[in-house]
Each structure stands twice: as structure tokens, then as C-alpha cells.
Short mmCIF file of C-alpha atoms in Angstrom, two decimals:
data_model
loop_
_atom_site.label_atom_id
_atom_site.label_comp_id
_atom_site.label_asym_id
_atom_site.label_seq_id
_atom_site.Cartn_x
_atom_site.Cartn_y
_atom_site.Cartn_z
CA UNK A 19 68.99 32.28 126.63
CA UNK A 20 70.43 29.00 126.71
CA UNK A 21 73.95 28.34 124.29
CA UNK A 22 73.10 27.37 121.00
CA UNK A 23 76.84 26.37 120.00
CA UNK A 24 77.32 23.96 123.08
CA UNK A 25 73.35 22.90 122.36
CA UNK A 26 74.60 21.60 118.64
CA UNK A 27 77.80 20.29 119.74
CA UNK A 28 76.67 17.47 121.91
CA UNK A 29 74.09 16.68 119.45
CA UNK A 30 77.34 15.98 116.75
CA UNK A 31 75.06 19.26 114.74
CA UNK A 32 78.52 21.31 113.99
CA UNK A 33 81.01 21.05 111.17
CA UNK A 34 82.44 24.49 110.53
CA UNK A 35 81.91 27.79 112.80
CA UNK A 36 83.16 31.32 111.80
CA UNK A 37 85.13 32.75 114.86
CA UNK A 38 83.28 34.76 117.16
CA UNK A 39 79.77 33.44 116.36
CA UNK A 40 79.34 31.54 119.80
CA UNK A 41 80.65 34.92 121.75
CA UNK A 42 78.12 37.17 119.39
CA UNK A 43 75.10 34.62 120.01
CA UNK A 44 75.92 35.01 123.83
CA UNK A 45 75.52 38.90 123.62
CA UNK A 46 72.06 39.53 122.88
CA UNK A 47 69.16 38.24 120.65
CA UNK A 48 70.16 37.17 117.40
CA UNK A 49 68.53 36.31 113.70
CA UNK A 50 69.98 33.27 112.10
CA UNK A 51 68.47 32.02 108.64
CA UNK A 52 68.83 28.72 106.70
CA UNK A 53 67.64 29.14 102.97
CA UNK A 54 65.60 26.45 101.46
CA UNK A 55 64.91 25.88 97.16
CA UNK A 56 61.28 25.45 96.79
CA UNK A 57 61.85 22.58 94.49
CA UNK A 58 58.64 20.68 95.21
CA UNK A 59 55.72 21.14 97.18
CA UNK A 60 57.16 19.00 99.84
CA UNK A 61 59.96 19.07 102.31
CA UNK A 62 61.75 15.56 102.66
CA UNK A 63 63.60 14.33 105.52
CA UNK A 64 67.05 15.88 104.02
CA UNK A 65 65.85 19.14 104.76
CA UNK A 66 64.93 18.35 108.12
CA UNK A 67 68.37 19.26 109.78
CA UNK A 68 68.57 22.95 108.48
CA UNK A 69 65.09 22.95 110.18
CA UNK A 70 66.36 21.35 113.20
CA UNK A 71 69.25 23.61 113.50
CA UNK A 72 66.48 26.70 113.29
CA UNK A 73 64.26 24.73 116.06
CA UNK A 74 66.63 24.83 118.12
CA UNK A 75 68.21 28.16 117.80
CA UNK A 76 64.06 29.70 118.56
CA UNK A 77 64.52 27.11 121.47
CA UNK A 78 67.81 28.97 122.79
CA UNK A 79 65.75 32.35 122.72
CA UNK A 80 66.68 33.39 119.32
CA UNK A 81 65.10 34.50 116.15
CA UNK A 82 64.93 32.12 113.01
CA UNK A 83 64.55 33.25 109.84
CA UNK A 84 63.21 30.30 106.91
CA UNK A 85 64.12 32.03 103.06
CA UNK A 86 62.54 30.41 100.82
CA UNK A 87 64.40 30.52 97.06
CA UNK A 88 61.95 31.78 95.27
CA UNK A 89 64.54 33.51 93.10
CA UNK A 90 67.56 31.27 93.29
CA UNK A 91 65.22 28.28 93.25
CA UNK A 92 64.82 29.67 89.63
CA UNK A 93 68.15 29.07 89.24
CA UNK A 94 69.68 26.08 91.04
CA UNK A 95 72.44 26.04 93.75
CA UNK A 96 75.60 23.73 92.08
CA UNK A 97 76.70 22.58 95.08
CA UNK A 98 77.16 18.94 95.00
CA UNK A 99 75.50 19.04 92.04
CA UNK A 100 76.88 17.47 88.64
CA UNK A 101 74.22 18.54 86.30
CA UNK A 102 72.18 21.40 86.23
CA UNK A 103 68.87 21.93 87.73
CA UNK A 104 65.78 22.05 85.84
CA UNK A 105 63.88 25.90 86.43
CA UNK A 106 60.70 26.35 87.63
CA UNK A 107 58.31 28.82 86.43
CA UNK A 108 56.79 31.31 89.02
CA UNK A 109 53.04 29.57 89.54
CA UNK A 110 54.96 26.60 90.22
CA UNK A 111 57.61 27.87 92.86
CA UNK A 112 54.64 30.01 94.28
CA UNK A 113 52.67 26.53 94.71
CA UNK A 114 55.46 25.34 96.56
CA UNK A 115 56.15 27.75 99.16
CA UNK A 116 52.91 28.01 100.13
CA UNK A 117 53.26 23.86 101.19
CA UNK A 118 56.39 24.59 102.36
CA UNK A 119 55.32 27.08 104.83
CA UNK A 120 52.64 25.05 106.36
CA UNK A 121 55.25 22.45 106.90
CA UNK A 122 57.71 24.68 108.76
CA UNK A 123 54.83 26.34 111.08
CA UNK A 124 54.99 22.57 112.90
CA UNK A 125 58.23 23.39 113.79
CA UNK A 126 58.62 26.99 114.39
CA UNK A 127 56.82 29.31 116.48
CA UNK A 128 55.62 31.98 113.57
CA UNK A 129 52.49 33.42 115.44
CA UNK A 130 53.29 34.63 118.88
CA UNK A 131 53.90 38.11 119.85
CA UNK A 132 57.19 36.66 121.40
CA UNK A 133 60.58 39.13 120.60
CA UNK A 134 61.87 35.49 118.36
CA UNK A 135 59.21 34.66 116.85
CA UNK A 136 60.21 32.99 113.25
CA UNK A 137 59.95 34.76 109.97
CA UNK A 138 59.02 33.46 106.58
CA UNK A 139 60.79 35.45 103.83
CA UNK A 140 61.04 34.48 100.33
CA UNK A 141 63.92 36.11 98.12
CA UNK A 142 62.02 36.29 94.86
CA UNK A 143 60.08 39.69 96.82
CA UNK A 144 63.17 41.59 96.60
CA UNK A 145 64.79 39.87 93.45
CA UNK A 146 62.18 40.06 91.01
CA UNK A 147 62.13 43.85 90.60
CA UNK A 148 66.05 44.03 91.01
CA UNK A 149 67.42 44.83 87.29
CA UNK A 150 70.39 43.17 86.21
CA UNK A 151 72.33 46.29 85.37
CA UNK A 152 71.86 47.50 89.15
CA UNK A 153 72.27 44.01 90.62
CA UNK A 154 76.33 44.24 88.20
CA UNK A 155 76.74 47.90 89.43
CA UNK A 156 75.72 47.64 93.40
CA UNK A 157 76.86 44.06 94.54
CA UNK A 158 78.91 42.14 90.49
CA UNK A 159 81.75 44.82 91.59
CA UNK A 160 82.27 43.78 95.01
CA UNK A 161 82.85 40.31 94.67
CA UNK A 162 86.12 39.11 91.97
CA UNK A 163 85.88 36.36 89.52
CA UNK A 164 88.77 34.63 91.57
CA UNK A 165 87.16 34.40 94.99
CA UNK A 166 84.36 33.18 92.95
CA UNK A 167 86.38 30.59 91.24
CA UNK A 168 87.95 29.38 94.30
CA UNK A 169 85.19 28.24 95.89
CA UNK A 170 85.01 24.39 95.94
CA UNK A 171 81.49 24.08 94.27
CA UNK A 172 82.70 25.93 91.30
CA UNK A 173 85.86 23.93 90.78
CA UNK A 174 84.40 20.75 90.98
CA UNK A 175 82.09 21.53 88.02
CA UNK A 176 84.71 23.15 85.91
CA UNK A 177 87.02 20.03 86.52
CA UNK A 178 84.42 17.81 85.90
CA UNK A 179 84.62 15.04 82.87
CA UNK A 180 80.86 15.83 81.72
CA UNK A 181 80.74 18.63 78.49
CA UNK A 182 78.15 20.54 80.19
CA UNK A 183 80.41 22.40 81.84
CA UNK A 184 78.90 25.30 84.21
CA UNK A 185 76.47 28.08 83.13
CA UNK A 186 76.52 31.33 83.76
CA UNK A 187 73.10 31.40 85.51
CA UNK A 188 74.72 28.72 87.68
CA UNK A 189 78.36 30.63 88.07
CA UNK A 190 76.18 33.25 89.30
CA UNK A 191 74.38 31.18 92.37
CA UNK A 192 77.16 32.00 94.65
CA UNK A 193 76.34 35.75 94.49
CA UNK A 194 72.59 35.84 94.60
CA UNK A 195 72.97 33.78 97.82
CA UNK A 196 75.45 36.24 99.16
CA UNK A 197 73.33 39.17 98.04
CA UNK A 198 70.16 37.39 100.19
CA UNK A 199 72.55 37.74 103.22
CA UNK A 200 73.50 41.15 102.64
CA UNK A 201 69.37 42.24 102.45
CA UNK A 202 68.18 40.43 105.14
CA UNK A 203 71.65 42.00 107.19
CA UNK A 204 70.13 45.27 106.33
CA UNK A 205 66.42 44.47 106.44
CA UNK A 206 66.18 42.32 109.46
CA UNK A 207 69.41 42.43 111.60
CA UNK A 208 70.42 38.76 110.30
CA UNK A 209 74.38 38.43 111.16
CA UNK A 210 74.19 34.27 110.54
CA UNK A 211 73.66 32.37 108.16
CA UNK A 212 73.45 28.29 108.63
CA UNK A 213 73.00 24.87 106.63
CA UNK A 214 74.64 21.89 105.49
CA UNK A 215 78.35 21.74 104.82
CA UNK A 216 78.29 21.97 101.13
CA UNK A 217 76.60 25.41 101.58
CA UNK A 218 80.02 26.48 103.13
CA UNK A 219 81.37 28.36 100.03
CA UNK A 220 78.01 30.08 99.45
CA UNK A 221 77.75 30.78 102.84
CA UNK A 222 81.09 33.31 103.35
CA UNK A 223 80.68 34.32 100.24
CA UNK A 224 77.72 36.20 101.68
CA UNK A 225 79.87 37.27 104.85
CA UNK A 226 82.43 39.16 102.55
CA UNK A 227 80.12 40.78 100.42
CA UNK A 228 78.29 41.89 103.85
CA UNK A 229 82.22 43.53 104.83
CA UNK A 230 83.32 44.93 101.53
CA UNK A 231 79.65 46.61 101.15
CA UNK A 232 78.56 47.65 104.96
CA UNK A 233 81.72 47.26 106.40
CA UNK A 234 79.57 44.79 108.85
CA UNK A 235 80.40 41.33 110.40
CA UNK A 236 78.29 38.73 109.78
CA UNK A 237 78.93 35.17 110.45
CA UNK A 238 78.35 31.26 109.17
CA UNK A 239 78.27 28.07 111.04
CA UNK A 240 77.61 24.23 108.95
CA UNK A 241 76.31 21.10 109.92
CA UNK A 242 77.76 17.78 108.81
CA UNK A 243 76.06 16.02 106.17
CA UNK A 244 73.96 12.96 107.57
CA UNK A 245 75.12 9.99 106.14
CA UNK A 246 74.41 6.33 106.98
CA UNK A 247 76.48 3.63 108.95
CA UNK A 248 76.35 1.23 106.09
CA UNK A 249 77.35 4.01 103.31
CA UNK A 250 74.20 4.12 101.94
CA UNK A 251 72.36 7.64 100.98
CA UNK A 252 70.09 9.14 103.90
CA UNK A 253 66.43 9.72 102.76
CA UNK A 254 66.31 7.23 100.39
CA UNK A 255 64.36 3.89 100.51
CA UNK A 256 63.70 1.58 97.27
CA UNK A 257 60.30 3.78 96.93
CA UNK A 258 62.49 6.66 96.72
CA UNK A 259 62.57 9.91 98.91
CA UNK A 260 60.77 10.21 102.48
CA UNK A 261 58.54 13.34 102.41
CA UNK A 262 56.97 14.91 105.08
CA UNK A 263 54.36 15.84 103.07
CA UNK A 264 51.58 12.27 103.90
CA UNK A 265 50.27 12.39 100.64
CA UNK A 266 53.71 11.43 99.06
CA UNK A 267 55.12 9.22 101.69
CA UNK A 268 52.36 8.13 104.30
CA UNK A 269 53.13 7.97 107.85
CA UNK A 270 53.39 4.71 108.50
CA UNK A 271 56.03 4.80 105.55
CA UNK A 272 57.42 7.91 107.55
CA UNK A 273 57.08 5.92 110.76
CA UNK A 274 58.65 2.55 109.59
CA UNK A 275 62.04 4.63 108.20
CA UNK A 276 62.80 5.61 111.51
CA UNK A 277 62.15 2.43 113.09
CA UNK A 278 64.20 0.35 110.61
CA UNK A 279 67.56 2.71 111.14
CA UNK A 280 70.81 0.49 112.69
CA UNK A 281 71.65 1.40 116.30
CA UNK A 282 74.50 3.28 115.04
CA UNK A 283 72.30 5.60 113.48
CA UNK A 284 69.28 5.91 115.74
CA UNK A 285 72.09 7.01 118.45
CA UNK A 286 72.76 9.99 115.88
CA UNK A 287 69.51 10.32 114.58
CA UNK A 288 68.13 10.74 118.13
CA UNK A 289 70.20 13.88 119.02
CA UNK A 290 69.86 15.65 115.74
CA UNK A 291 66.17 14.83 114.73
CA UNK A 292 64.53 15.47 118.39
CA UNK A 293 64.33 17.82 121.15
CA UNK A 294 64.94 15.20 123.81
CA UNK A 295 67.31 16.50 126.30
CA UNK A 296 71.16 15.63 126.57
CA UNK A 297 70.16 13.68 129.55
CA UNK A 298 67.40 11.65 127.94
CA UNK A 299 69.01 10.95 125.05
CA UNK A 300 71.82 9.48 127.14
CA UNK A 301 69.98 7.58 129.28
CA UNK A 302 67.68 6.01 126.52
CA UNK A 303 71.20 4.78 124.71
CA UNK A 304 72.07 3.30 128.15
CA UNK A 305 68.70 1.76 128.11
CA UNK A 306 69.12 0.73 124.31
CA UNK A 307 72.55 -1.13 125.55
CA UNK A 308 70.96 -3.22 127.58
CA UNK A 309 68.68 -5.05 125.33
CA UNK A 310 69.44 -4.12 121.89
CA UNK A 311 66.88 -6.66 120.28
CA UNK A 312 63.76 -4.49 121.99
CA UNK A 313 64.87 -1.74 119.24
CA UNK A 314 63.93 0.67 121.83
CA UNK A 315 65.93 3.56 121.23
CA UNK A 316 64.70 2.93 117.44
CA UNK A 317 61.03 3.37 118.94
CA UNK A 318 61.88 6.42 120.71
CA UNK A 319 63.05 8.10 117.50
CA UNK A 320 60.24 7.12 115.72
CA UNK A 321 57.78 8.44 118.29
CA UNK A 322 59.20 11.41 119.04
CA UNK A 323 59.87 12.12 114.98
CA UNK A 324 56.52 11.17 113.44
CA UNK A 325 54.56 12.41 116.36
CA UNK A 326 56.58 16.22 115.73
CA UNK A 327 56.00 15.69 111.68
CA UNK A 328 52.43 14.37 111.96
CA UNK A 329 51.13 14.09 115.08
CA UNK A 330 49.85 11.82 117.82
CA UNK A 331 46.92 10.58 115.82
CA UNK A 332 48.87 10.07 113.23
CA UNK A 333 51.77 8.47 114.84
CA UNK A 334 49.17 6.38 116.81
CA UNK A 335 47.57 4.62 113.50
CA UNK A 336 51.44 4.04 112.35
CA UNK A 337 52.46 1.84 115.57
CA UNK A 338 48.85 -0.20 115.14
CA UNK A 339 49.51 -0.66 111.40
CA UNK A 340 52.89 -1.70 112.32
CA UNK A 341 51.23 -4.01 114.52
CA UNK A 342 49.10 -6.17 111.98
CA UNK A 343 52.34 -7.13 110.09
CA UNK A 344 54.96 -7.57 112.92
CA UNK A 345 52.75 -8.32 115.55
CA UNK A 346 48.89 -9.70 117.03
CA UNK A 347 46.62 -7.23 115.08
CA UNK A 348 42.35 -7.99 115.35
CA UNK A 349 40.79 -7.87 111.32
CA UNK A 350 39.08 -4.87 113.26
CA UNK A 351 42.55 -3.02 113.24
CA UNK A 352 43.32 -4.29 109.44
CA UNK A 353 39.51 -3.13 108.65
CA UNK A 354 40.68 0.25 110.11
CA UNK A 355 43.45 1.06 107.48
CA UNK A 356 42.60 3.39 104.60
CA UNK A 357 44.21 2.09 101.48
CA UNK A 358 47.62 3.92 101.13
CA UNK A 359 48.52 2.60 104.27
CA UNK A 360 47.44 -1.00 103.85
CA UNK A 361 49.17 -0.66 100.83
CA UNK A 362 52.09 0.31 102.24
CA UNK A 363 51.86 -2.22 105.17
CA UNK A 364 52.09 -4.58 102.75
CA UNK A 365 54.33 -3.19 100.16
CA UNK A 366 56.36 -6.03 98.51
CA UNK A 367 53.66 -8.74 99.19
CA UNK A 368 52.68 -10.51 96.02
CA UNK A 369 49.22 -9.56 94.37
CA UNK A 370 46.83 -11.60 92.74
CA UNK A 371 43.79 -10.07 90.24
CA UNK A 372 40.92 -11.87 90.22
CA UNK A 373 37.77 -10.39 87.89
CA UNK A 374 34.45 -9.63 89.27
CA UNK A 375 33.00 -12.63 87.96
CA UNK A 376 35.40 -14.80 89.75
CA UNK A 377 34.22 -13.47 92.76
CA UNK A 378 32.18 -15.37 94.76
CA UNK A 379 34.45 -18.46 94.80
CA UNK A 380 35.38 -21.24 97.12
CA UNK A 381 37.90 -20.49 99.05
CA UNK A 382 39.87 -23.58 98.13
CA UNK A 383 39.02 -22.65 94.52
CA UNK A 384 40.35 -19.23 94.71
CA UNK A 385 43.46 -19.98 96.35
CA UNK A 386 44.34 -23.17 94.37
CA UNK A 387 42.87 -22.90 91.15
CA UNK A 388 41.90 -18.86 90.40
CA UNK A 389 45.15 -18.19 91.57
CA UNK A 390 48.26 -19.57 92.61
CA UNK A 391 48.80 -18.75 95.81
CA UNK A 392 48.62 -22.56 96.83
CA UNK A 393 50.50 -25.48 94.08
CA UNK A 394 47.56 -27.81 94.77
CA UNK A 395 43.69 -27.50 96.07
CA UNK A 396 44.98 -30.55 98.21
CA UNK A 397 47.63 -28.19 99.97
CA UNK A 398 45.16 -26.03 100.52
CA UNK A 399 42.51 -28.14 102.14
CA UNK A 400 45.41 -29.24 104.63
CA UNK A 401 46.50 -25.66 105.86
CA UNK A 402 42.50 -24.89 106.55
CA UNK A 403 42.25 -27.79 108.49
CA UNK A 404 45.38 -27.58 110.11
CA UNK A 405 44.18 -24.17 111.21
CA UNK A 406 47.02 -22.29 109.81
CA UNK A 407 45.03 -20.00 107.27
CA UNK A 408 44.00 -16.66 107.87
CA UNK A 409 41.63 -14.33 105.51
CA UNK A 410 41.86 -10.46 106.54
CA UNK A 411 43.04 -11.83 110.02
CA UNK A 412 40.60 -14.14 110.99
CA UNK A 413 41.32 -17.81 110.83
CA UNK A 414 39.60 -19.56 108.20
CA UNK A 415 38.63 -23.12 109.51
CA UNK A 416 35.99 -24.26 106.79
CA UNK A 417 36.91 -25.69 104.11
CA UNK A 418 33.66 -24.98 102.00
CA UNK A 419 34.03 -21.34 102.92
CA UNK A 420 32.87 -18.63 99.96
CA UNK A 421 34.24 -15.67 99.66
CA UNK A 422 32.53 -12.37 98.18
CA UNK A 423 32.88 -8.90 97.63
CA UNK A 424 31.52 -8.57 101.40
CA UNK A 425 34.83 -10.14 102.57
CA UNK A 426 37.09 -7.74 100.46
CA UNK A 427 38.72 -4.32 102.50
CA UNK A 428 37.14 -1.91 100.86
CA UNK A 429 35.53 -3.62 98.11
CA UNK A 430 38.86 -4.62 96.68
CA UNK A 431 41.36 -6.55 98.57
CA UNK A 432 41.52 -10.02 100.52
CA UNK A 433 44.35 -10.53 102.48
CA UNK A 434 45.69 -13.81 102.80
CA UNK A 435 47.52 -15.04 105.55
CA UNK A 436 49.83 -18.37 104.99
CA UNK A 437 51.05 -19.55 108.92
CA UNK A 438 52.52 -16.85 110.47
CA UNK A 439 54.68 -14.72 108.12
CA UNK A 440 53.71 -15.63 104.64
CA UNK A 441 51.65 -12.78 103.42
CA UNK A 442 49.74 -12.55 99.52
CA UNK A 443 46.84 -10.09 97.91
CA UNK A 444 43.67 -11.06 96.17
CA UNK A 445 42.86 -7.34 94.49
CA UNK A 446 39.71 -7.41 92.50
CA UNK A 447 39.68 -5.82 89.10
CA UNK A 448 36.54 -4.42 87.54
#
């Protein structure tokens, strides 16, 4: 087995370790776990470093374990939080862990006969039928009301300006999470628990209930929360989060994030989002150094990323998509596109709705006069002939051109190319 502590530290993947968890990991096979809130039917890209922190530890020769929150997820963790979560019902939560799991299994290894192979569990199996008089009797009593109320996550809520204040359901969070510890320490031989640094509190608190109740030792280790170089919140783009899921963020979207980080951040992206080697990541930063403007360390992030989320195919279509905006792309490539992605190829561009009857049209008289893409017909006339006007990629040299539905991507759009960078939409509304 190799050492899953030294494997996280070079990759910057550590911010607090219990004593003793780097000796016990070096004893024998172990079961780690990093619980996840089925809050959607979709994992985003903030999840992704619990996951990576589970990759990894199957890759040392241990056993990961993914809970999903069926039960807390009911609930909501108030970590970080300043408001309370929204619940779910159960058809919705069960919806969602079913996506959820399909997402992990590109990750983890959950089908081989192997002595780690990964384990899905879901806490709402061994919650649901767990009264609340036995759940105050067997674990309420072993945990105080101080050692709750110490814990950061519950002080910043209490101290907090807002008049919500902190429920009770929410008070309790800290001790359903610790009780999921405790039963998968009895089940399943689970002595660590891992996740982001804000889970911290939540985390020991199941480590304490594990030695007042079973006497047993049981230990927690954090990452850092990822943040950006320019202060700006991970995850995030002006179209909001970045799924994995491609039917809410498609991946070309997915691709382009990854591409577009600063070099600060693709040099700690690259250790903590791949399995690239100590070596190779070092020697592709060297490489990086060299010629900064090639973005290549930004390309090997992006490959190795969407290719692990996706897949080749996938990741394949995103670099030839990328192409048609940044780069020489055929109208056979553009032609090629589905419409999320061209969409998203071209997201900002401005659009231009033409009716049906509009359509067929001089090209002149489309440009000029049905729209405004050009101020004058006369403008117009002088880019065509000046060969500097392009319609779905291919230059448009004729100046009595018509354009119909047959030119349109799909029976809809016409893209419209001014020089070499100035990009507009003809969309055709019915």
C-alpha cells in the first residue's frame, strides 16, 4: 500500500489530521468515508475534492466508503451556512442518489471482487426506522450541550445578526453526523472520517461519540477549502455552478472552466483534481514556465479532468468546439455541434430573430436591413467583397448571395462571422 498522508501532502490536499491517523493507515487496510447531501441530482465540481481524497485513498490500497445523506440531507448541515436549508422529501432525495451514484462509479472502483473495493451507503437505511426516543436514550446522553455549543459552526449561527437564529433540527446536525460514524465504526470497520475543513467540528464530534460509546478510536483528517487566486468563489461562472452532470453544464462548458483557470491555480488544480504523478505534475509546471502563453499546463488539466468526468469522446468534441471559436475550425466541424454546445460556444454572442417569412433573404438584406448586424447595406457590400465575411464558416464572396432555411444549423441558426473575431446569431423564430 502506498502512504496516503504523504500522497495528499504534496498535492497541498491536507488541512487538519487527528494524531495517529498516518501510523494507523500504515498498519493494515483501512475504511475511510466522506459523506455527501444529496441536494440535487448532480454532483458539481465543489464536491469533487472529497471524491478526490476517496480516489486516492482506493488508489493507496484502501477501502472508500461514499454516504450519501439521505437522512441528514433531510435536514441540512449549518456549516458555513447562514440560512437554513430547504428539506427534501424522500422521492426527491431517492432521485438524487441514484444520479449521484452513477457519478461516483467513474471514479471509484465499486464492482471488483478486490479486498477495497468502494461502498455506497446511504444513512437514511439505518435512520429512518431509528425512533427519536431511542436515538435521545442510546447516543442524546453521550454527547453535552456544551461540546455541542462549542463547536465553531454552531457559534457562528447563534452570533449571527440575522433573527433566524438556529433550529433545533439544525442544532441537531452535529449529532446525526457523529451517530453515522459511530454505525458505520460498528457496521463496516470505518475508523476515518474525511472532507472539507468546515466539516472539522462535525467530524470529531463523531470521534468522541465513537470513545464515550465503544470505547474505540476513530480518527478525522480535512482538506483545505479550494479557493481562487483572484478571491473569487471556486465553481462558479456567470452561468452559475459547474456540474458534472452534461445535461446541466455541457462539456465543453466543463472543458472551457478548466482551461480558463490562472496559472496560479492550474498549478493547484493539477495536483488535487488529477491522478498525474508527483513527477509529472512537476515536470509539466517546469514545462508551463517556459512558455506560459501556450497555456499548457491549463490544457493538461483540462484533458486529464474532462476526459476522467466525461470521457475521451467527450473531451474530444470539447477541444474541436473550442477550436471553431479560438482557432481554424471547417463549417463541417461547426455543422457537427449539437445545439447546447453551439450554444454554449457561443454564449455571450449577440442574437438576432428573424421570422420565417423573412427567410429567404439577400444576404446584404438580412444583415443590413432585417437586422442590424451591419449600420449600412453599403458596409456590408464592402466586407463581402473585401472577403472578410463568413456565414457558418465559409467565406461568403457574393454579394447577391440568398440565404434559406437550407443554410441554417439545424434549421435554426446562421452564424455570422465579421473578420476574424467579431461573432453574431441569426436564430429563426417560427
Amino acid at each position: 500500500m502506498k502512504n496516503f498522508v504523504k500522497e495528499l501532502e504534496w498535492r497541498g490536499m491536507i488541512h487538519d489530521i487527528m494524531p495517529g491517523t498516518e501510523e494507523m493507515l500504515n498498519k493494515e487496510l483501512s475504511s475511510a468515508y466522506v459523506g455527501i447531501d444529496p441536494t440535487a441530482d448532480s454532483l458539481h465540481i465543489g464536491h469533487l475534492v472529497g471524491i478526490m481524497m476517496l480516489k486516492h485513498f482506493q488508489n493507496c490500497g484502501h477501502r472508500p466508503i461514499c454516504l450519501l445523506g439521505g437522512a441528514t440531507g433531510m435536514i441540512g448541515d449549518p456549516s458555513m451556512k447562514s440560512a437554513e436549508r430547504n428539506l427534501l422529501d424522500e422521492a426527491t432525495l431517492r432521485h438524487n442518489q441514484e444520479c449521484i451514484g452513477e457519478q461516483l462509479s467513474r471514479f471509484l472502483d465499486f464492482d471488483s471482487k478486490a479486498p477495497n473495493a468502494a461502498l455506497l451507503v446511504n444513512n437514511y437505511d439505518w435512520m429512518k426506522d431509528y425512533s427519536f426516543l431511542n436515538f435521545a436514550r442510546d447516543i442524546g446522553k453521550m454527547i453535552t450541550v456544551n461540546y455541542m455549543m462549542a463547536k465553531d459552526s454552531v457559534k457562528k449561527r447563534l452570533s449571527s445578526e440575522t433573527r433566524e437564529g438556529m433550529s433545533f433540527t439544525e442544532f441537531t446536525y452535529q449529532l446525526l453526523q457523529g451517530y453515522d460514524f459511530l454505525h458505520l465504526y460498528e457496521t463496516e470497520g470505518c475508523r476515518l472520517q474525511m472532507g472539507g475543513s468546515d466539516q472539522w467540528g462535525n467530524i470529531t464530534t463523531g470521534t468522541e461519540l465513537i470513545r464515550r460509546k465503544n470505547g474505540g478510536e476513530a480518527f478525522a483528517l480535512t482538506c483545505p477549502l479550494i479557493t481562487k487566486a483572484d478571491g473569487g468563489k471556486f465553481g462558479k461562472t456567470e452561468k452559475g455552478n459547474i456540474w458534472l452532470s452534461a445535461k446541466l453544464t455541457s462539456p465543453y462548458t466543463f472543458y472551457q472552466f478548466w482551461l480558463n483557470v490562472s496559472d496560479e491555480d492550474a498549478a493547484k488544480y493539477i495536483k488535487i483534481f488529477t491522478m498525474l504523478t508527483q513527477e509529472e505534475v512537476e515536470a509539466a509546471i517546469a514545462e508551463h514556465a517556459q512558455a506560459p502563453h501556450l497555456r499548457s499546463l491549463q490544457k493538461l488539466l483540462a484533458r486529464e479532468i474532462t476526459i476522467m468526468v466525461h470521457g475521451e469522446q467527450e473531451y474530444q468534441k470539447a477541444v474541436e468546439a473550442t477550436g471553431i471559436l479560438f482557432g481554424k475550425a471547417t463549417s463541417e466541424t461547426l455543422k457537427a455541434l449539437d445545439e447546447r454546445t453551439f450554444l454554449d460556444v457561443f454564449y455571450g454572442v449577440p442574437v438576432f430573430d428573424v421570422k420565417a417569412e423573412q427567410i429567404p433573404a439577400n444576404v446584404i438584406d438580412l444583415l443590413a436591413v432585417t437586422t442590424n448586424i451591419f449600420p449600412s447595406k453599403g458596409e456590408c457590400r464592402k466586407l463581402i467583397q473585401g472577403n472578410g465575411l463568413s456565414l457558418n464558416k465559409d467565406k461568403c464572396t457574393d454579394v447577391a448571395r440568398e440565404v434559406g432555411e437550407a443554410d441554417l444549423l439545424g434549421g435554426k441558426y446562421l452564424l455570422v462571422q465579421k473578420g476574424k473575431k467579431d461573432y453574431f446569431i441569426i436564430r429563426l423564430v417560427k
